[in-house]
Amino acid sequence: MAQSQRGAETRARILEAAALCFTRAGYDSSGVAAICDGAGVSKGAFYHHFPSKQAVFLALFDRWIDGLQHAIDATRIPGETVPQRLEAMAGVAQQVLQATEGQIPLFLEFWHRATKDPEVWQTLIEPYRRFRATFAGMVREGIAEGSVRPVDPDLAAHVLVSLGVGLVLQSALDPGDDIDHQAADQAIRLFLIGLTDGREQ
Amino acid sequence: MAQSQRGAETRARILEAAALCFTRAGYDSSGVAAICDGAGVSKGAFYHHFPSKQAVFLALFDRWIDGLQHAIDATRIPGETVPQRLEAMAGVAQQVLQATEGQIPLFLEFWHRATKDPEVWQTLIEPYRRFRATFAGMVREGIAEGSVRPVDPDLAAHVLVSLGVGLVLQSALDPGDDIDHQAADQAIRLFLIGLTDGREQ
DNA sequence: CACTACATACCGACCGGTCGGTTTTTAAGC
DNA sequence: GCTTAAAAACCGACCGGTCGGTATGTAGTG
């Protein structure tokens, strides 16, 4: 632990600087030199801690996913109905995105590169499908307990994730500070009405 | 005019080749040389017709927006209620995206570069806001005619566009051939239930 | 001859990654 | 606690290659 405290700090600084560069300029336009500069570190140090520029990018992605997963797990409060949990999730997702302060462009960067590079795709698609499966499971659960209309769970999950992705993407393009915060809640609420169709929750 | 027929064809070939390259490899990874190669044209010809690589990209974007706008205008059938028109729009949007066959990654490319380059952003944000205003207007109209619940029109438009963007983005990342086609319809339908809340349409 | 529509060769900047060498930290022997 | 050797951390010059864009020349046409 204290073994390589200095090394760990340098590594963290590189990650931080890389996140900033990728967020501001994008992956392709961010040179390794610029990242090193931002981290106050030489190129040698960079390649000592990471085998490639892409490795830093993927490490950043893993860190991001871990945070998201952790936040989602926190909403697993038993004893509530599925619609209630979905509604709670809207607040959490929004809170996560706000906590990662301005890292939304980074999310777009992940998405973009995943469609170009197979390795990035592999890394992104796994948690992505896991999330979708989680939502589908919740919908299925809701149908079983009668709080949700009998819709295709996979389709509903697909729509739900689309909603989330779309909201994030829009705030990346055109950050409307006040709108964005309301939008997630409103979107989920509208969607929930469609799902429950006036049932008792 | 017949004079510039050859020129127009060359220009079209360059645009076509550029679309293919950008779709497959992305903007940054597509060299001008590769585009010229794909078009069967020299670099001189390229820079004769376009002042820069970015100009080709923006020209491609304009072409895409024109197609989309044209398709949306086609749904302006008077005499139908707003929910009916929104539902029809789901089919049209899907048809447009399918007609431009596999150009969904190009859409992502537009979005991505808009967040990095001010000029691209300017070009994208204008039609984008116009679309959103159109939707907001439709929702407002629906509220007036009583076919839509009294929600905030701008917020509803925001959510609606998010849904569209999210659906397109997902199909760019993970094309589920069968799901994607149903998803747009199903999504709009669920959303419409939320908007109308069981009113007569 | 003048003008459009191209072709070819070429330039300078930049970028990811390497490499030989230097400094700092750690661990072992005494 | 001191010495020392090895290992980890770090430095910065450098390389091969790519890329956007330019300069210059030419073939065809009105």
Tab-separated table of C-alpha atoms (C1' of nucleotides) in Angstrom:
chain	number	residue	atom	x	y	z
A	1	MET	CA	0.000	0.000	0.000
A	2	ALA	CA	2.511	2.543	1.159
A	3	GLN	CA	4.587	0.460	-1.166
A	4	SER	CA	4.075	2.733	-4.101
A	5	GLN	CA	2.218	5.731	-2.833
A	6	ARG	CA	4.016	8.036	-5.199
A	7	GLY	CA	3.280	5.826	-8.172
A	8	ALA	CA	-0.401	5.661	-7.313
A	9	GLU	CA	-0.607	9.416	-7.058
A	10	THR	CA	1.065	9.903	-10.421
A	11	ARG	CA	-1.279	7.394	-11.956
A	12	ALA	CA	-4.246	9.245	-10.507
A	13	ARG	CA	-2.945	12.547	-11.820
A	14	ILE	CA	-2.588	11.098	-15.298
A	15	LEU	CA	-6.151	9.780	-15.178
A	16	GLU	CA	-7.436	13.134	-14.006
A	17	ALA	CA	-5.601	15.075	-16.679
A	18	ALA	CA	-6.711	12.616	-19.348
A	19	ALA	CA	-10.340	12.985	-18.275
A	20	LEU	CA	-10.041	16.732	-18.606
A	21	CYS	CA	-8.400	16.564	-22.029
A	22	PHE	CA	-10.810	13.980	-23.412
A	23	THR	CA	-13.751	15.960	-22.091
A	24	ARG	CA	-12.569	19.206	-23.583
A	25	ALA	CA	-11.020	18.198	-26.883
A	26	GLY	CA	-12.082	14.605	-27.468
A	27	TYR	CA	-9.988	11.469	-27.655
A	28	ASP	CA	-8.439	11.918	-31.065
A	29	SER	CA	-7.531	15.536	-30.584
A	30	SER	CA	-5.934	14.965	-27.203
A	31	GLY	CA	-2.280	14.130	-27.626
A	32	VAL	CA	-0.436	12.094	-25.048
A	33	ALA	CA	1.901	15.051	-24.721
A	34	ALA	CA	-0.994	17.303	-23.722
A	35	ILE	CA	-2.158	14.819	-21.106
A	36	CYS	CA	1.345	14.554	-19.694
A	37	ASP	CA	1.567	18.301	-19.634
A	38	GLY	CA	-1.694	18.582	-17.750
A	39	ALA	CA	-0.586	15.981	-15.243
A	40	GLY	CA	2.824	17.575	-14.786
A	41	VAL	CA	4.473	14.347	-15.833
A	42	SER	CA	6.801	13.201	-18.548
A	43	LYS	CA	5.955	10.864	-21.386
A	44	GLY	CA	8.124	8.228	-19.807
A	45	ALA	CA	5.989	8.267	-16.684
A	46	PHE	CA	2.857	8.003	-18.780
A	47	TYR	CA	3.999	4.871	-20.563
A	48	HIS	CA	5.309	3.473	-17.353
A	49	HIS	CA	1.800	3.413	-15.877
A	50	PHE	CA	-0.224	2.733	-19.004
A	51	PRO	CA	0.622	0.610	-22.037
A	52	SER	CA	-1.165	2.941	-24.445
A	53	LYS	CA	-3.318	5.998	-24.756
A	54	GLN	CA	-6.360	3.801	-25.226
A	55	ALA	CA	-5.645	2.016	-21.953
A	56	VAL	CA	-6.076	5.304	-20.089
A	57	PHE	CA	-9.336	5.848	-21.887
A	58	LEU	CA	-10.656	2.425	-20.936
A	59	ALA	CA	-9.508	2.869	-17.336
A	60	LEU	CA	-11.489	6.089	-17.250
A	61	PHE	CA	-14.514	4.272	-18.567
A	62	ASP	CA	-14.266	1.536	-15.957
A	63	ARG	CA	-14.114	4.131	-13.233
A	64	TRP	CA	-17.210	5.798	-14.609
A	65	ILE	CA	-19.184	2.573	-14.873
A	66	ASP	CA	-18.253	1.583	-11.340
A	67	GLY	CA	-19.680	4.838	-10.063
A	68	LEU	CA	-22.881	4.381	-12.031
A	69	GLN	CA	-23.333	0.793	-10.949
A	70	HIS	CA	-22.768	1.741	-7.349
A	71	ALA	CA	-25.418	4.456	-7.568
A	72	ILE	CA	-27.931	2.109	-9.174
A	73	ASP	CA	-27.361	-0.560	-6.550
A	74	ALA	CA	-28.152	2.054	-3.921
A	75	THR	CA	-31.738	2.264	-5.186
A	76	ARG	CA	-32.422	-1.383	-4.419
A	77	ILE	CA	-34.693	-0.700	-1.492
A	78	PRO	CA	-36.943	-3.707	-1.020
A	79	GLY	CA	-40.534	-3.156	-0.030
A	80	GLU	CA	-41.233	-0.561	-2.679
A	81	THR	CA	-43.169	-1.137	-5.851
A	82	VAL	CA	-41.408	-1.140	-9.184
A	83	PRO	CA	-42.820	2.215	-10.336
A	84	GLN	CA	-41.666	3.775	-7.089
A	85	ARG	CA	-38.179	2.387	-7.586
A	86	LEU	CA	-38.072	3.599	-11.178
A	87	GLU	CA	-39.065	7.041	-10.089
A	88	ALA	CA	-36.372	7.058	-7.429
A	89	MET	CA	-33.889	6.023	-10.078
A	90	ALA	CA	-34.523	9.151	-12.104
A	91	GLY	CA	-33.286	11.247	-9.210
A	92	VAL	CA	-30.261	9.068	-8.692
A	93	ALA	CA	-29.184	9.016	-12.332
A	94	GLN	CA	-29.440	12.759	-12.453
A	95	GLN	CA	-27.484	13.038	-9.245
A	96	VAL	CA	-24.739	10.802	-10.624
A	97	LEU	CA	-24.408	12.820	-13.789
A	98	GLN	CA	-24.213	15.971	-11.775
A	99	ALA	CA	-21.650	14.516	-9.403
A	100	THR	CA	-19.353	13.698	-12.289
A	101	GLU	CA	-19.615	17.406	-13.033
A	102	GLY	CA	-19.227	18.194	-16.671
A	103	GLN	CA	-18.059	14.716	-17.591
A	104	ILE	CA	-21.058	14.262	-19.828
A	105	PRO	CA	-18.982	14.972	-22.936
A	106	LEU	CA	-16.813	12.103	-21.776
A	107	PHE	CA	-19.837	9.843	-21.908
A	108	LEU	CA	-20.350	10.859	-25.520
A	109	GLU	CA	-16.706	10.098	-26.148
A	110	PHE	CA	-17.183	6.568	-24.844
A	111	TRP	CA	-20.197	6.059	-27.048
A	112	HIS	CA	-18.502	7.484	-30.095
A	113	ARG	CA	-15.360	5.426	-29.820
A	114	ALA	CA	-17.319	2.272	-29.068
A	115	THR	CA	-18.841	2.450	-32.532
A	116	LYS	CA	-15.380	2.693	-34.099
A	117	ASP	CA	-13.151	0.444	-32.041
A	118	PRO	CA	-14.016	-3.194	-31.266
A	119	GLU	CA	-12.111	-3.235	-27.978
A	120	VAL	CA	-13.927	-0.161	-26.708
A	121	TRP	CA	-17.177	-1.658	-27.932
A	122	GLN	CA	-16.576	-4.831	-25.955
A	123	THR	CA	-15.901	-2.800	-22.843
A	124	LEU	CA	-18.998	-0.651	-23.244
A	125	ILE	CA	-21.472	-3.260	-24.413
A	126	GLU	CA	-21.109	-5.513	-21.402
A	127	PRO	CA	-22.270	-3.109	-18.682
A	128	TYR	CA	-24.715	-1.590	-21.137
A	129	ARG	CA	-26.500	-4.893	-21.668
A	130	ARG	CA	-26.359	-5.557	-17.961
A	131	PHE	CA	-28.168	-2.301	-17.268
A	132	ARG	CA	-30.792	-3.077	-19.860
A	133	ALA	CA	-31.311	-6.520	-18.393
A	134	THR	CA	-31.718	-4.968	-14.953
A	135	PHE	CA	-34.439	-2.667	-16.217
A	136	ALA	CA	-36.157	-5.466	-18.090
A	137	GLY	CA	-36.131	-7.485	-14.878
A	138	MET	CA	-37.715	-4.623	-12.981
A	139	VAL	CA	-40.455	-4.263	-15.568
A	140	ARG	CA	-41.067	-8.013	-15.470
A	141	GLU	CA	-41.253	-7.820	-11.713
A	142	GLY	CA	-43.699	-4.950	-11.945
A	143	ILE	CA	-45.937	-6.916	-14.279
A	144	ALA	CA	-45.877	-9.854	-11.870
A	145	GLU	CA	-46.894	-7.698	-8.938
A	146	GLY	CA	-49.542	-6.030	-11.074
A	147	SER	CA	-48.198	-2.526	-10.847
A	148	VAL	CA	-47.159	-2.422	-14.503
A	149	ARG	CA	-49.181	-3.090	-17.653
A	150	PRO	CA	-48.296	-6.293	-19.520
A	151	VAL	CA	-45.796	-4.871	-22.022
A	152	ASP	CA	-42.764	-6.513	-23.588
A	153	PRO	CA	-40.152	-6.084	-20.813
A	154	ASP	CA	-37.183	-6.002	-23.204
A	155	LEU	CA	-38.829	-3.399	-25.360
A	156	ALA	CA	-39.739	-1.305	-22.352
A	157	ALA	CA	-36.160	-1.512	-21.086
A	158	HIS	CA	-34.934	-0.498	-24.519
A	159	VAL	CA	-37.151	2.552	-24.457
A	160	LEU	CA	-36.176	3.395	-20.901
A	161	VAL	CA	-32.477	3.279	-21.686
A	162	SER	CA	-33.052	5.305	-24.848
A	163	LEU	CA	-34.670	7.938	-22.759
A	164	GLY	CA	-31.691	8.073	-20.429
A	165	VAL	CA	-29.131	8.099	-23.204
A	166	GLY	CA	-31.041	10.757	-25.099
A	167	LEU	CA	-31.322	13.007	-22.072
A	168	VAL	CA	-27.617	12.763	-21.360
A	169	LEU	CA	-26.701	13.318	-24.983
A	170	GLN	CA	-28.836	16.393	-25.226
A	171	SER	CA	-27.308	17.963	-22.160
A	172	ALA	CA	-23.901	17.247	-23.697
A	173	LEU	CA	-24.836	19.169	-26.803
A	174	ASP	CA	-26.895	21.991	-25.387
A	175	PRO	CA	-26.738	22.258	-21.614
A	176	GLY	CA	-29.937	23.902	-20.489
A	177	ASP	CA	-29.161	24.088	-16.829
A	178	ASP	CA	-32.702	24.354	-15.573
A	179	ILE	CA	-34.409	22.172	-18.150
A	180	ASP	CA	-32.076	19.198	-17.795
A	181	HIS	CA	-32.845	18.686	-14.162
A	182	GLN	CA	-36.573	18.679	-14.636
A	183	ALA	CA	-36.442	16.640	-17.811
A	184	ALA	CA	-35.298	13.381	-16.227
A	185	ASP	CA	-38.086	13.496	-13.665
A	186	GLN	CA	-40.709	14.529	-16.172
A	187	ALA	CA	-39.588	11.892	-18.683
A	188	ILE	CA	-39.768	9.105	-16.152
A	189	ARG	CA	-43.132	10.339	-14.943
A	190	LEU	CA	-44.624	10.395	-18.415
A	191	PHE	CA	-43.136	7.016	-19.121
A	192	LEU	CA	-44.498	5.604	-15.898
A	193	ILE	CA	-48.003	6.765	-16.722
A	194	GLY	CA	-47.624	4.898	-20.002
A	195	LEU	CA	-46.421	1.817	-18.157
A	196	THR	CA	-48.973	1.796	-15.356
A	197	ASP	CA	-51.832	3.343	-17.278
A	198	GLY	CA	-53.652	4.576	-14.239
A	199	ARG	CA	-53.170	1.519	-12.081
A	200	GLU	CA	-52.761	1.828	-8.357
A	201	GLN	CA	-49.108	2.000	-7.451
B	1	MET	CA	-24.615	24.159	-67.332
B	2	ALA	CA	-23.737	21.093	-69.300
B	3	GLN	CA	-20.286	22.531	-68.782
B	4	SER	CA	-20.324	21.855	-65.099
B	5	GLN	CA	-22.060	18.514	-65.383
B	6	ARG	CA	-18.806	16.667	-64.941
B	7	GLY	CA	-17.914	18.886	-62.012
B	8	ALA	CA	-21.217	18.216	-60.327
B	9	GLU	CA	-20.724	14.482	-60.723
B	10	THR	CA	-17.249	14.628	-59.255
B	11	ARG	CA	-18.550	16.665	-56.354
B	12	ALA	CA	-21.276	14.108	-55.760
B	13	ARG	CA	-18.780	11.254	-55.870
B	14	ILE	CA	-16.621	13.014	-53.284
B	15	LEU	CA	-19.629	13.522	-51.006
B	16	GLU	CA	-20.620	9.891	-51.391
B	17	ALA	CA	-17.145	8.595	-50.650
B	18	ALA	CA	-16.806	10.949	-47.688
B	19	ALA	CA	-20.104	9.737	-46.239
B	20	LEU	CA	-18.884	6.160	-46.494
B	21	CYS	CA	-15.536	6.929	-44.879
B	22	PHE	CA	-16.991	9.015	-42.060
B	23	THR	CA	-19.607	6.361	-41.389
B	24	ARG	CA	-17.111	3.549	-41.247
B	25	ALA	CA	-14.084	5.103	-39.591
B	26	GLY	CA	-15.271	8.419	-38.176
B	27	TYR	CA	-14.241	11.932	-39.095
B	28	ASP	CA	-10.819	12.062	-37.490
B	29	SER	CA	-9.695	8.694	-38.739
B	30	SER	CA	-10.779	9.371	-42.305
B	31	GLY	CA	-7.976	10.980	-44.221
B	32	VAL	CA	-8.626	13.194	-47.202
B	33	ALA	CA	-6.481	10.792	-49.200
B	34	ALA	CA	-8.801	7.902	-48.321
B	35	ILE	CA	-11.850	9.896	-49.390
B	36	CYS	CA	-10.201	10.808	-52.689
B	37	ASP	CA	-9.274	7.181	-53.185
B	38	GLY	CA	-12.840	6.076	-52.591
B	39	ALA	CA	-14.151	8.669	-55.001
B	40	GLY	CA	-11.570	7.801	-57.664
B	41	VAL	CA	-10.378	11.372	-57.624
B	42	SER	CA	-7.162	13.195	-56.917
B	43	LYS	CA	-6.481	15.511	-54.032
B	44	GLY	CA	-6.458	18.421	-56.429
B	45	ALA	CA	-10.035	17.667	-57.416
B	46	PHE	CA	-11.031	17.436	-53.786
B	47	TYR	CA	-9.680	20.853	-52.900
B	48	HIS	CA	-11.074	22.253	-56.106
B	49	HIS	CA	-14.609	21.468	-54.964
B	50	PHE	CA	-14.249	21.915	-51.222
B	51	PRO	CA	-12.130	24.368	-49.254
B	52	SER	CA	-11.451	21.916	-46.449
B	53	LYS	CA	-12.233	18.496	-45.089
B	54	GLN	CA	-14.653	20.018	-42.624
B	55	ALA	CA	-16.571	21.689	-45.454
B	56	VAL	CA	-17.385	18.255	-46.882
B	57	PHE	CA	-18.551	17.148	-43.475
B	58	LEU	CA	-20.856	20.146	-43.097
B	59	ALA	CA	-22.181	19.701	-46.630
B	60	LEU	CA	-23.032	16.126	-45.718
B	61	PHE	CA	-24.815	17.324	-42.635
B	62	ASP	CA	-26.877	19.863	-44.563
B	63	ARG	CA	-27.930	17.165	-46.999
B	64	TRP	CA	-29.002	14.963	-44.103
B	65	ILE	CA	-30.997	17.691	-42.377
B	66	ASP	CA	-32.752	18.580	-45.614
B	67	GLY	CA	-33.907	15.005	-45.976
B	68	LEU	CA	-35.130	14.865	-42.408
B	69	GLN	CA	-36.938	18.187	-42.628
B	70	HIS	CA	-38.580	17.113	-45.853
B	71	ALA	CA	-39.808	13.903	-44.267
B	72	ILE	CA	-41.171	15.725	-41.248
B	73	ASP	CA	-43.003	18.237	-43.391
B	74	ALA	CA	-44.652	15.314	-45.144
B	75	THR	CA	-46.448	14.374	-41.922
B	76	ARG	CA	-48.292	17.683	-41.805
B	77	ILE	CA	-51.632	16.223	-42.736
B	78	PRO	CA	-54.306	18.580	-41.460
B	79	GLY	CA	-57.443	17.109	-40.028
B	80	GLU	CA	-55.673	14.674	-37.739
B	81	THR	CA	-55.251	15.085	-34.010
B	82	VAL	CA	-51.841	15.766	-32.536
B	83	PRO	CA	-51.397	12.295	-31.033
B	84	GLN	CA	-52.219	10.770	-34.396
B	85	ARG	CA	-49.625	12.951	-36.078
B	86	LEU	CA	-47.015	12.124	-33.464
B	87	GLU	CA	-47.658	8.458	-33.967
B	88	ALA	CA	-47.315	8.850	-37.704
B	89	MET	CA	-44.044	10.647	-37.148
B	90	ALA	CA	-42.551	7.644	-35.437
B	91	GLY	CA	-42.993	5.648	-38.604
B	92	VAL	CA	-41.575	8.405	-40.759
B	93	ALA	CA	-38.489	9.020	-38.662
B	94	GLN	CA	-37.760	5.341	-38.666
B	95	GLN	CA	-38.265	5.205	-42.404
B	96	VAL	CA	-35.895	8.110	-42.943
B	97	LEU	CA	-33.181	6.545	-40.865
B	98	GLN	CA	-33.616	3.310	-42.716
B	99	ALA	CA	-33.633	4.996	-46.097
B	100	THR	CA	-30.287	6.568	-45.381
B	101	GLU	CA	-29.189	2.968	-44.840
B	102	GLY	CA	-26.538	2.588	-42.228
B	103	GLN	CA	-25.863	6.294	-41.959
B	104	ILE	CA	-26.770	6.233	-38.301
B	105	PRO	CA	-23.091	6.244	-37.311
B	106	LEU	CA	-22.841	9.432	-39.349
B	107	PHE	CA	-25.513	10.976	-37.145
B	108	LEU	CA	-23.386	10.142	-34.130
B	109	GLU	CA	-20.437	11.723	-35.881
B	110	PHE	CA	-22.385	14.961	-36.314
B	111	TRP	CA	-23.319	14.963	-32.667
B	112	HIS	CA	-19.833	14.186	-31.492
B	113	ARG	CA	-18.097	16.850	-33.519
B	114	ALA	CA	-20.710	19.431	-32.609
B	115	THR	CA	-19.622	19.189	-28.980
B	116	LYS	CA	-15.992	19.823	-29.971
B	117	ASP	CA	-16.110	22.326	-32.802
B	118	PRO	CA	-18.027	25.626	-32.532
B	119	GLU	CA	-18.704	25.841	-36.262
B	120	VAL	CA	-20.214	22.368	-36.362
B	121	TRP	CA	-22.161	23.188	-33.243
B	122	GLN	CA	-23.648	26.277	-34.863
B	123	THR	CA	-24.668	24.231	-37.861
B	124	LEU	CA	-26.262	21.488	-35.787
B	125	ILE	CA	-27.944	23.553	-33.102
B	126	GLU	CA	-30.049	25.615	-35.466
B	127	PRO	CA	-32.115	22.816	-37.048
B	128	TYR	CA	-32.041	20.972	-33.753
B	129	ARG	CA	-33.748	23.805	-31.922
B	130	ARG	CA	-36.142	24.215	-34.803
B	131	PHE	CA	-37.198	20.587	-34.477
B	132	ARG	CA	-37.680	20.955	-30.774
B	133	ALA	CA	-39.763	24.060	-31.290
B	134	THR	CA	-41.880	22.180	-33.812
B	135	PHE	CA	-42.593	19.437	-31.308
B	136	ALA	CA	-43.323	21.928	-28.570
B	137	GLY	CA	-45.774	23.621	-30.914
B	138	MET	CA	-47.502	20.333	-31.625
B	139	VAL	CA	-47.841	19.576	-27.937
B	140	ARG	CA	-49.218	23.058	-27.329
B	141	GLU	CA	-51.669	22.514	-30.144
B	142	GLY	CA	-52.674	19.189	-28.655
B	143	ILE	CA	-53.327	20.774	-25.294
B	144	ALA	CA	-55.473	23.434	-26.953
B	145	GLU	CA	-57.580	20.866	-28.754
B	146	GLY	CA	-57.820	18.825	-25.560
B	147	SER	CA	-56.155	15.709	-26.902
B	148	VAL	CA	-53.057	16.142	-24.726
B	149	ARG	CA	-52.758	16.605	-20.977
B	150	PRO	CA	-51.661	20.059	-19.814
B	151	VAL	CA	-47.914	19.498	-19.540
B	152	ASP	CA	-45.063	21.928	-20.097
B	153	PRO	CA	-44.741	21.877	-23.893
B	154	ASP	CA	-41.020	22.662	-23.930
B	155	LEU	CA	-40.289	19.978	-21.410
B	156	ALA	CA	-42.392	17.463	-23.299
B	157	ALA	CA	-40.589	18.345	-26.531
B	158	HIS	CA	-37.275	17.924	-24.758
B	159	VAL	CA	-38.269	14.470	-23.599
B	160	LEU	CA	-39.643	13.557	-26.998
B	161	VAL	CA	-36.440	14.529	-28.775
B	162	SER	CA	-34.407	12.703	-26.136
B	163	LEU	CA	-36.362	9.599	-26.925
B	164	GLY	CA	-35.616	9.929	-30.617
B	165	VAL	CA	-31.953	10.670	-30.112
B	166	GLY	CA	-31.608	7.819	-27.641
B	167	LEU	CA	-33.255	5.324	-29.977
B	168	VAL	CA	-31.023	6.327	-32.856
B	169	LEU	CA	-27.906	6.272	-30.697
B	170	GLN	CA	-28.675	2.836	-29.384
B	171	SER	CA	-29.152	1.404	-32.843
B	172	ALA	CA	-25.795	2.945	-33.757
B	173	LEU	CA	-24.116	1.134	-30.913
B	174	ASP	CA	-25.888	-2.180	-30.908
B	175	PRO	CA	-28.074	-2.736	-33.948
B	176	GLY	CA	-30.775	-5.156	-32.838
B	177	ASP	CA	-32.447	-5.550	-36.174
B	178	ASP	CA	-35.835	-6.649	-34.916
B	179	ILE	CA	-35.997	-4.577	-31.742
B	180	ASP	CA	-35.114	-1.269	-33.340
B	181	HIS	CA	-38.061	-1.266	-35.678
B	182	GLN	CA	-40.572	-1.986	-32.974
B	183	ALA	CA	-38.901	0.287	-30.440
B	184	ALA	CA	-39.759	3.578	-32.115
B	185	ASP	CA	-43.418	2.669	-32.433
B	186	GLN	CA	-43.648	1.225	-28.965
B	187	ALA	CA	-41.787	4.133	-27.422
B	188	ILE	CA	-44.033	6.722	-29.017
B	189	ARG	CA	-47.079	4.707	-28.005
B	190	LEU	CA	-46.027	4.489	-24.366
B	191	PHE	CA	-45.144	8.139	-24.385
B	192	LEU	CA	-48.469	9.070	-25.946
B	193	ILE	CA	-50.341	7.237	-23.222
B	194	GLY	CA	-48.411	9.341	-20.762
B	195	LEU	CA	-49.284	12.492	-22.662
B	196	THR	CA	-52.946	11.754	-23.237
B	197	ASP	CA	-53.562	9.790	-20.063
B	198	GLY	CA	-56.494	7.866	-21.411
B	199	ARG	CA	-58.224	10.758	-23.129
B	200	GLU	CA	-60.172	10.201	-26.264
B	201	GLN	CA	-58.000	10.802	-29.291
C	1	DC	C1'	-6.371	32.791	-74.920
C	2	DA	C1'	-8.644	32.318	-70.722
C	3	DC	C1'	-10.997	29.495	-67.655
C	4	DT	C1'	-12.626	25.339	-65.447
C	5	DA	C1'	-11.421	20.844	-63.867
C	6	DC	C1'	-8.478	18.158	-62.577
C	7	DA	C1'	-3.526	15.598	-61.483
C	8	DT	C1'	1.042	15.100	-58.923
C	9	DA	C1'	4.569	16.148	-56.041
C	10	DC	C1'	5.556	18.014	-51.953
C	11	DC	C1'	5.686	20.589	-47.261
C	12	DG	C1'	5.577	21.289	-42.429
C	13	DA	C1'	3.281	20.049	-38.372
C	14	DC	C1'	2.000	16.682	-35.350
C	15	DC	C1'	1.467	12.337	-32.883
C	16	DG	C1'	1.803	7.723	-30.632
C	17	DG	C1'	5.151	5.175	-29.019
C	18	DT	C1'	10.279	3.854	-27.976
C	19	DC	C1'	14.607	3.974	-25.677
C	20	DG	C1'	18.727	4.840	-23.063
C	21	DG	C1'	19.703	6.992	-19.152
C	22	DT	C1'	18.798	9.252	-14.320
C	23	DT	C1'	16.630	9.707	-9.900
C	24	DT	C1'	14.044	7.934	-6.083
C	25	DT	C1'	12.314	4.236	-3.260
C	26	DT	C1'	12.575	-0.232	-1.249
C	27	DA	C1'	14.676	-4.178	0.842
C	28	DA	C1'	18.402	-6.917	2.414
C	29	DG	C1'	22.852	-7.709	4.803
C	30	DC	C1'	25.559	-6.405	8.429
D	1	DG	C1'	21.480	2.698	11.661
D	2	DC	C1'	24.287	2.466	7.735
D	3	DT	C1'	25.596	0.598	3.231
D	4	DT	C1'	24.377	-1.105	-0.992
D	5	DA	C1'	22.262	-3.216	-4.722
D	6	DA	C1'	18.219	-3.924	-7.163
D	7	DA	C1'	13.832	-2.442	-8.564
D	8	DA	C1'	10.446	0.980	-9.462
D	9	DA	C1'	9.473	5.577	-11.058
D	10	DC	C1'	10.574	8.980	-14.072
D	11	DC	C1'	12.739	11.910	-17.746
D	12	DG	C1'	13.064	13.866	-22.469
D	13	DA	C1'	15.115	13.371	-26.922
D	14	DC	C1'	13.959	10.958	-30.829
D	15	DC	C1'	11.705	8.070	-34.747
D	16	DG	C1'	8.686	6.524	-38.351
D	17	DG	C1'	4.696	7.624	-40.251
D	18	DT	C1'	0.430	10.161	-41.209
D	19	DC	C1'	-2.276	13.992	-42.368
D	20	DG	C1'	-4.373	18.448	-43.941
D	21	DG	C1'	-3.324	21.537	-47.044
D	22	DT	C1'	-0.520	23.888	-50.994
D	23	DA	C1'	2.031	24.791	-55.240
D	24	DT	C1'	2.570	23.876	-59.743
D	25	DG	C1'	1.522	21.940	-63.924
D	26	DT	C1'	-1.730	20.273	-67.696
D	27	DA	C1'	-5.729	18.726	-70.615
D	28	DG	C1'	-9.869	20.075	-72.485
D	29	DT	C1'	-13.306	23.584	-73.810
D	30	DG	C1'	-15.743	27.835	-75.249
